[in-house]
Short mmCIF file of C-alpha atoms and ligand atoms in Angstrom, two decimals:
data_model
loop_
_atom_site.label_atom_id
_atom_site.label_comp_id
_atom_site.label_asym_id
_atom_site.label_seq_id
_atom_site.Cartn_x
_atom_site.Cartn_y
_atom_site.Cartn_z
CA MET A 1 -88.88 -73.71 -56.11
CA ASN A 2 -86.85 -70.61 -56.89
CA GLU A 3 -86.95 -68.25 -53.90
CA GLN A 4 -84.41 -65.65 -55.08
CA LYS A 5 -85.43 -61.99 -54.64
CA ILE A 6 -83.60 -59.68 -57.05
CA LEU A 7 -84.17 -55.93 -57.51
CA ALA A 8 -83.44 -54.73 -61.06
CA PRO A 9 -83.78 -50.93 -61.53
CA SER A 10 -84.80 -50.07 -65.10
CA ILE A 11 -82.47 -47.40 -66.49
CA LEU A 12 -85.21 -46.28 -68.90
CA SER A 13 -86.36 -43.93 -66.13
CA ALA A 14 -82.84 -42.73 -65.24
CA ASP A 15 -81.37 -39.30 -65.98
CA PHE A 16 -79.16 -40.16 -68.99
CA SER A 17 -77.27 -36.89 -68.64
CA ASN A 18 -76.01 -38.26 -65.31
CA LEU A 19 -76.10 -42.04 -65.83
CA SER A 20 -72.90 -42.93 -64.00
CA GLN A 21 -73.99 -41.13 -60.84
CA GLN A 22 -77.48 -42.64 -61.07
CA ILE A 23 -75.99 -46.15 -61.28
CA ARG A 24 -73.82 -45.42 -58.21
CA SER A 25 -76.97 -44.39 -56.34
CA VAL A 26 -78.83 -47.65 -57.02
CA GLU A 27 -75.71 -49.68 -56.28
CA LEU A 28 -75.48 -47.90 -52.93
CA GLY A 29 -79.11 -48.83 -52.28
CA GLY A 30 -78.41 -52.53 -52.85
CA ALA A 31 -79.67 -53.01 -56.43
CA ASP A 32 -78.89 -56.53 -57.64
CA TRP A 33 -79.13 -56.15 -61.44
CA LEU A 34 -79.56 -53.33 -63.99
CA HIS A 35 -82.52 -53.66 -66.37
CA CYS A 36 -81.97 -52.22 -69.87
CA ASP A 37 -85.08 -51.57 -71.97
CA VAL A 38 -84.16 -51.75 -75.64
CA MET A 39 -86.91 -50.46 -77.94
CA ASP A 40 -86.92 -50.08 -81.76
CA GLY A 41 -90.05 -47.97 -82.38
CA LEU A 42 -91.53 -50.92 -84.31
CA PHE A 43 -92.33 -53.69 -81.82
CA VAL A 44 -93.24 -50.92 -79.32
CA PRO A 45 -94.06 -47.22 -80.00
CA ASN A 46 -90.84 -45.92 -78.46
CA LEU A 47 -87.14 -45.83 -79.41
CA THR A 48 -84.40 -46.10 -76.79
CA PHE A 49 -80.81 -47.34 -77.13
CA GLY A 50 -78.49 -50.01 -78.55
CA PRO A 51 -75.43 -52.03 -77.39
CA ILE A 52 -73.42 -48.82 -76.89
CA ILE A 53 -75.23 -48.16 -73.61
CA VAL A 54 -74.59 -51.71 -72.39
CA GLU A 55 -70.89 -51.18 -73.23
CA ALA A 56 -70.90 -47.95 -71.19
CA LEU A 57 -72.61 -49.64 -68.24
CA ARG A 58 -70.18 -52.55 -68.38
CA ARG A 59 -67.32 -50.07 -67.92
CA ILE A 60 -68.82 -48.59 -64.74
CA THR A 61 -70.56 -51.45 -62.89
CA ASN A 62 -70.12 -55.09 -62.00
CA LEU A 63 -73.86 -55.63 -61.54
CA PRO A 64 -75.44 -58.19 -63.91
CA ILE A 65 -76.95 -56.45 -66.94
CA ASP A 66 -80.45 -57.66 -67.82
CA VAL A 67 -81.30 -56.68 -71.41
CA HIS A 68 -84.99 -56.63 -72.34
CA LEU A 69 -85.28 -56.62 -76.15
CA MET A 70 -88.57 -55.02 -77.13
CA ILE A 71 -87.60 -55.13 -80.79
CA LYS A 72 -88.49 -56.90 -84.02
CA ASN A 73 -86.10 -59.63 -85.23
CA PRO A 74 -83.99 -59.78 -82.02
CA ASP A 75 -81.90 -62.62 -83.53
CA ASN A 76 -80.23 -60.06 -85.79
CA ILE A 77 -78.65 -58.08 -82.95
CA LEU A 78 -78.64 -60.11 -79.73
CA GLU A 79 -74.98 -61.13 -80.26
CA ASN A 80 -73.97 -57.44 -80.25
CA PHE A 81 -75.59 -57.00 -76.83
CA ILE A 82 -73.85 -60.07 -75.46
CA ASN A 83 -70.49 -58.88 -76.83
CA ALA A 84 -71.22 -55.49 -75.23
CA GLY A 85 -71.48 -57.20 -71.83
CA ALA A 86 -75.11 -58.27 -71.34
CA ASP A 87 -75.59 -61.12 -68.86
CA TYR A 88 -79.27 -61.81 -69.57
CA ILE A 89 -80.93 -61.46 -72.97
CA THR A 90 -84.73 -61.51 -72.95
CA VAL A 91 -86.69 -61.70 -76.20
CA HIS A 92 -90.45 -61.40 -76.65
CA GLN A 93 -92.37 -64.61 -77.37
CA GLU A 94 -94.64 -62.55 -79.64
CA GLU A 95 -91.69 -61.62 -81.84
CA VAL A 96 -89.65 -64.85 -82.23
CA VAL A 97 -90.81 -67.64 -84.55
CA HIS A 98 -88.05 -70.15 -83.68
CA LEU A 99 -87.87 -69.56 -79.91
CA ASN A 100 -86.11 -72.83 -79.08
CA ARG A 101 -83.34 -71.97 -81.57
CA THR A 102 -83.00 -68.41 -80.24
CA ILE A 103 -82.70 -69.61 -76.64
CA ALA A 104 -80.07 -72.16 -77.65
CA ARG A 105 -78.11 -69.45 -79.52
CA ILE A 106 -78.16 -67.09 -76.52
CA HIS A 107 -76.72 -69.93 -74.44
CA GLU A 108 -74.08 -70.74 -77.08
CA LEU A 109 -73.02 -67.07 -77.00
CA GLY A 110 -72.50 -67.36 -73.23
CA ALA A 111 -75.50 -65.45 -71.84
CA LYS A 112 -78.61 -66.44 -69.89
CA ALA A 113 -81.83 -66.59 -71.91
CA GLY A 114 -85.16 -64.99 -70.98
CA VAL A 115 -88.53 -64.95 -72.71
CA ALA A 116 -91.01 -62.10 -72.15
CA ILE A 117 -94.79 -62.16 -72.61
CA ASN A 118 -97.07 -59.15 -73.02
CA PRO A 119 -100.13 -58.69 -70.79
CA SER A 120 -102.40 -60.27 -73.43
CA THR A 121 -100.18 -63.31 -74.05
CA PRO A 122 -101.10 -66.49 -72.10
CA ILE A 123 -98.54 -68.50 -70.10
CA SER A 124 -99.55 -71.60 -72.09
CA LEU A 125 -97.63 -70.33 -75.15
CA LEU A 126 -94.40 -70.87 -73.18
CA SER A 127 -95.04 -74.51 -72.25
CA GLU A 128 -92.46 -76.00 -74.65
CA ILE A 129 -89.55 -73.82 -73.54
CA LEU A 130 -89.95 -73.59 -69.73
CA GLU A 131 -87.39 -76.34 -69.17
CA ILE A 132 -84.65 -74.64 -71.20
CA VAL A 133 -85.16 -70.97 -70.36
CA ASP A 134 -83.39 -69.18 -67.47
CA LEU A 135 -85.98 -66.45 -66.96
CA VAL A 136 -89.59 -65.64 -67.84
CA LEU A 137 -90.45 -61.95 -67.91
CA VAL A 138 -94.15 -61.29 -67.25
CA MET A 139 -94.99 -57.78 -68.50
CA SER A 140 -97.30 -56.01 -66.06
CA VAL A 141 -97.76 -53.02 -68.38
CA ASN A 142 -98.09 -52.76 -72.14
CA PRO A 143 -94.44 -52.36 -73.17
CA GLY A 144 -92.99 -49.08 -74.40
CA PHE A 145 -92.88 -46.66 -71.52
CA GLY A 146 -92.02 -46.31 -67.84
CA GLY A 147 -94.42 -44.80 -65.32
CA GLN A 148 -97.49 -46.82 -66.30
CA LYS A 149 -100.02 -48.46 -63.94
CA PHE A 150 -99.53 -52.09 -62.88
CA ILE A 151 -102.07 -54.38 -64.59
CA LEU A 152 -103.71 -56.30 -61.73
CA ASN A 153 -104.42 -59.42 -63.81
CA THR A 154 -100.65 -60.02 -63.77
CA LEU A 155 -100.88 -61.38 -60.21
CA LYS A 156 -102.90 -64.34 -61.51
CA LYS A 157 -100.33 -64.97 -64.26
CA ILE A 158 -97.41 -64.91 -61.80
CA LYS A 159 -99.16 -67.46 -59.55
CA GLU A 160 -100.00 -69.65 -62.57
CA LEU A 161 -96.39 -69.52 -63.77
CA ALA A 162 -95.00 -70.28 -60.29
CA ALA A 163 -97.33 -73.27 -59.95
CA LEU A 164 -96.31 -74.56 -63.39
CA ARG A 165 -92.61 -74.13 -62.48
CA ALA A 166 -93.12 -76.23 -59.34
CA LYS A 167 -95.14 -78.86 -61.26
CA ILE A 168 -92.38 -79.44 -63.86
CA SER A 169 -89.57 -78.90 -61.30
CA ALA A 170 -88.09 -76.15 -63.46
CA ASN A 171 -85.83 -73.49 -61.97
CA PHE A 172 -86.29 -70.43 -64.18
CA LEU A 173 -86.55 -67.00 -62.57
CA ILE A 174 -89.89 -65.16 -62.74
CA GLU A 175 -89.36 -61.47 -63.56
CA VAL A 176 -92.14 -58.86 -63.39
CA ASP A 177 -91.77 -55.59 -65.22
CA GLY A 178 -93.86 -52.44 -65.20
CA GLY A 179 -95.67 -50.38 -62.59
CA LEU A 180 -93.97 -51.87 -59.54
CA ASN A 181 -93.89 -49.69 -56.41
CA VAL A 182 -93.84 -49.79 -52.60
CA LYS A 183 -97.59 -50.44 -52.50
CA ASN A 184 -97.75 -53.54 -54.73
CA ILE A 185 -94.27 -55.11 -54.57
CA THR A 186 -94.92 -57.25 -51.47
CA GLU A 187 -98.02 -58.85 -53.00
CA ILE A 188 -96.15 -59.40 -56.29
CA SER A 189 -93.38 -61.10 -54.32
CA SER A 190 -95.82 -63.35 -52.44
CA CYS A 191 -97.18 -64.59 -55.81
CA GLY A 192 -93.73 -66.01 -56.63
CA CYS A 193 -91.84 -63.21 -58.39
CA ASN A 194 -88.04 -63.42 -58.20
CA VAL A 195 -86.81 -60.43 -60.24
CA PHE A 196 -88.48 -57.05 -59.67
CA VAL A 197 -88.01 -54.41 -62.35
CA ALA A 198 -88.62 -50.86 -61.11
CA GLY A 199 -88.07 -47.67 -63.09
CA ASN A 200 -90.08 -44.66 -61.98
CA SER A 201 -90.41 -45.88 -58.40
CA ILE A 202 -86.63 -45.58 -58.12
CA PHE A 203 -85.20 -43.08 -60.59
CA LYS A 204 -87.99 -40.49 -60.35
CA LYS A 205 -87.66 -40.23 -56.57
CA ASP A 206 -85.75 -37.38 -54.89
CA ASN A 207 -83.52 -39.88 -53.08
CA ILE A 208 -82.71 -42.73 -55.48
CA THR A 209 -80.64 -44.65 -52.94
CA ALA A 210 -83.37 -44.52 -50.28
CA ALA A 211 -86.01 -45.61 -52.82
CA THR A 212 -83.79 -48.57 -53.77
CA VAL A 213 -83.26 -49.53 -50.11
CA GLU A 214 -87.01 -49.37 -49.43
CA LEU A 215 -87.94 -51.67 -52.33
CA LYS A 216 -85.07 -54.02 -51.53
CA ASN A 217 -86.26 -54.33 -47.92
CA LEU A 218 -89.84 -54.98 -49.00
CA ILE A 219 -88.90 -57.88 -51.31
CA SER A 220 -86.48 -59.33 -48.74
CA GLN A 221 -89.01 -58.99 -45.86
CA ASN A 222 -91.61 -60.92 -47.79
CA HIS A 223 -88.98 -63.56 -48.53
CA LEU A 224 -88.30 -63.98 -44.81
CA PHE A 225 -92.05 -63.97 -44.12
CA LYS A 226 -92.58 -66.81 -46.61
CA GLN A 227 -89.71 -68.81 -45.07
CA THR A 228 -91.26 -68.68 -41.57
CA GLN A 229 -94.72 -69.72 -42.83
C1 LIG B 301 -91.70 -50.92 -70.17
C2 LIG B 301 -90.37 -51.44 -69.67
C3 LIG B 301 -90.28 -51.43 -68.16
C4 LIG B 301 -90.38 -50.03 -67.59
C5 LIG B 301 -90.55 -50.11 -66.11
O1 LIG B 301 -91.83 -51.24 -71.54
O2 LIG B 301 -90.17 -52.77 -70.09
O3 LIG B 301 -89.04 -52.00 -67.76
O4 LIG B 301 -89.23 -49.31 -67.90
O5 LIG B 301 -90.71 -48.81 -65.67
P1 LIG B 301 -91.73 -48.49 -64.47
O6 LIG B 301 -91.20 -49.25 -63.28
O7 LIG B 301 -91.64 -46.99 -64.29
O8 LIG B 301 -93.08 -48.96 -64.90
ZN1 LIG B 302 -88.33 -53.91 -69.28
#
Protein backbone atom coordinates (compact mmCIF):
# COMPACT_ATOMS: atom_id res chain seq x y z
CA MET A 1 0.00 0.00 0.00
CA ASN A 2 1.58 3.27 -1.06
CA GLU A 3 0.27 6.08 1.14
CA GLN A 4 2.53 8.92 -0.05
CA LYS A 5 0.79 12.25 -0.78
CA ILE A 6 2.77 14.40 -3.22
CA LEU A 7 1.70 17.74 -4.72
CA ALA A 8 3.13 18.36 -8.20
CA PRO A 9 2.26 21.81 -9.67
CA SER A 10 2.10 21.69 -13.48
CA ILE A 11 4.21 24.50 -14.93
CA LEU A 12 2.06 24.44 -18.09
CA SER A 13 -0.19 26.97 -16.32
CA ALA A 14 2.70 29.10 -15.01
CA ASP A 15 3.68 32.57 -16.24
CA PHE A 16 6.74 31.67 -18.36
CA SER A 17 7.85 35.29 -18.43
CA ASN A 18 8.39 34.94 -14.68
CA LEU A 19 9.11 31.22 -14.25
CA SER A 20 11.81 31.47 -11.59
CA GLN A 21 9.62 33.56 -9.30
CA GLN A 22 6.63 31.26 -9.91
CA ILE A 23 8.72 28.23 -8.90
CA ARG A 24 9.82 30.04 -5.71
CA SER A 25 6.15 30.65 -4.90
CA VAL A 26 5.15 26.98 -5.14
CA GLU A 27 8.27 25.91 -3.25
CA LEU A 28 7.27 28.33 -0.48
CA GLY A 29 3.83 26.72 -0.43
CA GLY A 30 5.29 23.25 0.10
CA ALA A 31 5.15 21.79 -3.43
CA ASP A 32 6.83 18.38 -3.52
CA TRP A 33 7.56 17.94 -7.25
CA LEU A 34 7.34 20.02 -10.45
CA HIS A 35 5.24 18.55 -13.27
CA CYS A 36 6.44 19.35 -16.81
CA ASP A 37 3.95 18.83 -19.64
CA VAL A 38 5.84 18.15 -22.85
CA MET A 39 3.62 18.29 -25.95
CA ASP A 40 4.57 17.89 -29.64
CA GLY A 41 1.40 19.05 -31.45
CA LEU A 42 1.04 15.51 -32.86
CA PHE A 43 0.10 13.18 -30.00
CA VAL A 44 -1.92 16.10 -28.53
CA PRO A 45 -3.17 19.29 -30.28
CA ASN A 46 -0.76 21.59 -28.44
CA LEU A 47 2.98 22.35 -28.54
CA THR A 48 4.92 23.25 -25.39
CA PHE A 49 8.63 22.85 -24.61
CA GLY A 50 11.68 20.56 -24.77
CA PRO A 51 14.62 19.59 -22.50
CA ILE A 52 15.83 23.21 -22.39
CA ILE A 53 13.11 24.06 -19.86
CA VAL A 54 14.01 21.07 -17.68
CA GLU A 55 17.65 22.27 -17.79
CA ALA A 56 16.52 25.75 -16.68
CA LEU A 57 14.41 24.32 -13.85
CA ARG A 58 17.27 22.09 -12.72
CA ARG A 59 19.40 25.21 -12.27
CA ILE A 60 16.88 26.89 -9.97
CA THR A 61 15.23 24.14 -7.90
CA ASN A 62 16.06 20.95 -6.05
CA LEU A 63 12.49 19.64 -6.31
CA PRO A 64 12.08 16.38 -8.25
CA ILE A 65 11.16 17.08 -11.88
CA ASP A 66 8.29 14.94 -13.18
CA VAL A 67 8.28 14.97 -17.00
CA HIS A 68 5.02 13.96 -18.71
CA LEU A 69 5.77 13.16 -22.37
CA MET A 70 2.63 13.71 -24.41
CA ILE A 71 4.56 13.12 -27.62
CA LYS A 72 4.90 10.59 -30.42
CA ASN A 73 7.97 8.31 -30.35
CA PRO A 74 9.13 9.29 -26.83
CA ASP A 75 12.02 6.78 -27.08
CA ASN A 76 13.75 9.16 -29.48
CA ILE A 77 14.14 11.98 -26.95
CA LEU A 78 13.64 10.68 -23.40
CA GLU A 79 17.43 10.46 -22.84
CA ASN A 80 17.72 14.21 -23.52
CA PHE A 81 15.19 14.92 -20.77
CA ILE A 82 17.02 12.68 -18.33
CA ASN A 83 20.36 14.33 -19.17
CA ALA A 84 18.64 17.70 -18.67
CA GLY A 85 17.78 16.68 -15.10
CA ALA A 86 14.40 14.91 -15.17
CA ASP A 87 13.78 12.57 -12.22
CA TYR A 88 10.61 10.92 -13.53
CA ILE A 89 9.89 10.19 -17.20
CA THR A 90 6.30 9.26 -18.00
CA VAL A 91 5.35 7.98 -21.45
CA HIS A 92 1.85 7.30 -22.78
CA GLN A 93 0.79 3.65 -23.08
CA GLU A 94 -1.11 4.63 -26.24
CA GLU A 95 2.11 5.77 -27.90
CA VAL A 96 4.72 3.10 -27.01
CA VAL A 97 4.74 -0.28 -28.76
CA HIS A 98 7.56 -1.86 -26.70
CA LEU A 99 6.61 -0.51 -23.25
CA ASN A 100 8.63 -3.05 -21.27
CA ARG A 101 11.78 -2.07 -23.21
CA THR A 102 11.11 1.66 -22.78
CA ILE A 103 10.64 1.30 -19.01
CA ALA A 104 13.86 -0.72 -18.75
CA ARG A 105 15.73 1.95 -20.75
CA ILE A 106 14.46 4.78 -18.53
CA HIS A 107 15.76 2.82 -15.54
CA GLU A 108 19.12 2.15 -17.24
CA LEU A 109 19.45 5.91 -17.85
CA GLY A 110 18.98 6.49 -14.11
CA ALA A 111 15.44 7.88 -13.93
CA LYS A 112 12.14 6.60 -12.54
CA ALA A 113 9.66 5.30 -15.11
CA GLY A 114 5.98 6.23 -15.38
CA VAL A 115 3.24 5.15 -17.76
CA ALA A 116 0.24 7.38 -18.49
CA ILE A 117 -3.20 6.36 -19.75
CA ASN A 118 -5.78 8.61 -21.38
CA PRO A 119 -9.37 8.77 -20.08
CA SER A 120 -10.53 6.22 -22.68
CA THR A 121 -7.71 3.72 -22.01
CA PRO A 122 -8.55 0.86 -19.58
CA ILE A 123 -6.31 -0.06 -16.63
CA SER A 124 -6.18 -3.64 -17.95
CA LEU A 125 -3.77 -2.58 -20.73
CA LEU A 126 -1.14 -1.95 -18.02
CA SER A 127 -1.36 -5.39 -16.38
CA GLU A 128 1.99 -6.68 -17.70
CA ILE A 129 4.07 -3.71 -16.55
CA LEU A 130 2.62 -2.83 -13.11
CA GLU A 131 5.38 -4.73 -11.33
CA ILE A 132 8.22 -2.87 -13.06
CA VAL A 133 6.87 0.66 -13.30
CA ASP A 134 7.45 3.35 -10.63
CA LEU A 135 4.38 5.45 -11.40
CA VAL A 136 1.05 5.20 -13.23
CA LEU A 137 -0.40 8.50 -14.41
CA VAL A 138 -4.19 8.40 -14.77
CA MET A 139 -5.27 11.29 -17.01
CA SER A 140 -8.43 12.92 -15.66
CA VAL A 141 -8.77 15.20 -18.69
CA ASN A 142 -8.12 14.63 -22.38
CA PRO A 143 -4.45 15.66 -22.64
CA GLY A 144 -3.33 18.88 -24.30
CA PHE A 145 -4.43 21.78 -22.17
CA GLY A 146 -4.67 23.03 -18.59
CA GLY A 147 -7.88 24.41 -17.12
CA GLN A 148 -10.17 21.57 -18.22
CA LYS A 149 -12.91 19.89 -16.15
CA PHE A 150 -12.09 16.76 -14.13
CA ILE A 151 -13.63 13.65 -15.74
CA LEU A 152 -15.61 12.00 -12.92
CA ASN A 153 -15.17 8.45 -14.26
CA THR A 154 -11.51 8.77 -13.25
CA LEU A 155 -12.44 8.12 -9.60
CA LYS A 156 -13.48 4.57 -10.53
CA LYS A 157 -10.20 4.04 -12.40
CA ILE A 158 -8.11 5.26 -9.44
CA LYS A 159 -9.92 2.87 -7.08
CA GLU A 160 -9.51 -0.01 -9.57
CA LEU A 161 -5.79 0.72 -9.92
CA ALA A 162 -5.28 1.01 -6.15
CA ALA A 163 -7.05 -2.31 -5.60
CA LEU A 164 -4.93 -3.98 -8.30
CA ARG A 165 -1.75 -2.53 -6.73
CA ALA A 166 -2.70 -4.03 -3.36
CA LYS A 167 -3.64 -7.39 -4.95
CA ILE A 168 -0.23 -7.81 -6.65
CA SER A 169 1.65 -6.13 -3.75
CA ALA A 170 3.15 -3.60 -6.14
CA ASN A 171 4.42 -0.24 -4.91
CA PHE A 172 4.04 2.13 -7.86
CA LEU A 173 2.75 5.65 -7.25
CA ILE A 174 -0.69 6.59 -8.60
CA GLU A 175 -0.62 10.07 -10.18
CA VAL A 176 -3.76 11.94 -11.29
CA ASP A 177 -3.49 14.78 -13.75
CA GLY A 178 -6.03 17.29 -14.98
CA GLY A 179 -8.82 19.35 -13.43
CA LEU A 180 -7.76 18.92 -9.80
CA ASN A 181 -8.91 21.63 -7.39
CA VAL A 182 -9.87 22.30 -3.75
CA LYS A 183 -13.33 20.83 -4.32
CA ASN A 184 -12.34 17.40 -5.70
CA ILE A 185 -8.81 16.75 -4.38
CA THR A 186 -9.87 15.17 -1.06
CA GLU A 187 -12.12 12.63 -2.80
CA ILE A 188 -9.37 11.89 -5.35
CA SER A 189 -6.97 11.30 -2.45
CA SER A 190 -9.39 8.96 -0.66
CA CYS A 191 -9.56 6.80 -3.83
CA GLY A 192 -5.82 6.09 -3.48
CA CYS A 193 -4.04 8.85 -5.43
CA ASN A 194 -0.46 9.58 -4.35
CA VAL A 195 0.72 12.31 -6.75
CA PHE A 196 -1.61 15.25 -7.42
CA VAL A 197 -0.92 17.35 -10.51
CA ALA A 198 -2.45 20.82 -10.36
CA GLY A 199 -1.96 23.60 -12.90
CA ASN A 200 -4.69 26.21 -13.05
CA SER A 201 -5.76 25.69 -9.44
CA ILE A 202 -2.30 26.91 -8.41
CA PHE A 203 -0.72 29.14 -11.06
CA LYS A 204 -3.89 30.99 -12.09
CA LYS A 205 -4.64 32.06 -8.52
CA ASP A 206 -3.79 35.56 -7.22
CA ASN A 207 -1.72 34.05 -4.40
CA ILE A 208 0.19 31.05 -5.78
CA THR A 209 1.81 30.21 -2.45
CA ALA A 210 -1.51 30.23 -0.57
CA ALA A 211 -3.13 28.07 -3.28
CA THR A 212 -0.26 25.58 -2.95
CA VAL A 213 -0.56 25.51 0.87
CA GLU A 214 -4.33 24.92 0.64
CA LEU A 215 -4.02 21.94 -1.73
CA LYS A 216 -1.11 20.53 0.25
CA ASN A 217 -3.15 20.67 3.46
CA LEU A 218 -6.13 19.01 1.82
CA ILE A 219 -4.11 16.01 0.57
CA SER A 220 -2.26 15.70 3.89
CA GLN A 221 -5.48 16.00 5.96
CA ASN A 222 -7.08 13.17 4.04
CA HIS A 223 -3.93 11.13 4.59
CA LEU A 224 -4.21 11.63 8.35
CA PHE A 225 -7.95 10.89 8.17
CA LYS A 226 -7.28 7.58 6.42
CA GLN A 227 -4.62 6.64 9.01
CA THR A 228 -7.05 7.09 11.93
CA GLN A 229 -9.80 5.04 10.23
C1 LIG B 1 -2.92 18.26 -19.57
C2 LIG B 1 -1.71 18.17 -18.67
C3 LIG B 1 -2.03 18.50 -17.23
C4 LIG B 1 -2.52 19.92 -17.07
C5 LIG B 1 -3.07 20.10 -15.68
O1 LIG B 1 -2.62 17.66 -20.81
O2 LIG B 1 -1.17 16.87 -18.69
O3 LIG B 1 -0.86 18.33 -16.44
O4 LIG B 1 -1.47 20.82 -17.28
O5 LIG B 1 -3.57 21.39 -15.63
P1 LIG B 1 -4.91 21.70 -14.81
O6 LIG B 1 -4.59 21.33 -13.38
O7 LIG B 1 -5.14 23.17 -14.99
O8 LIG B 1 -5.99 20.84 -15.39
ZN1 LIG C 1 0.56 16.38 -17.23
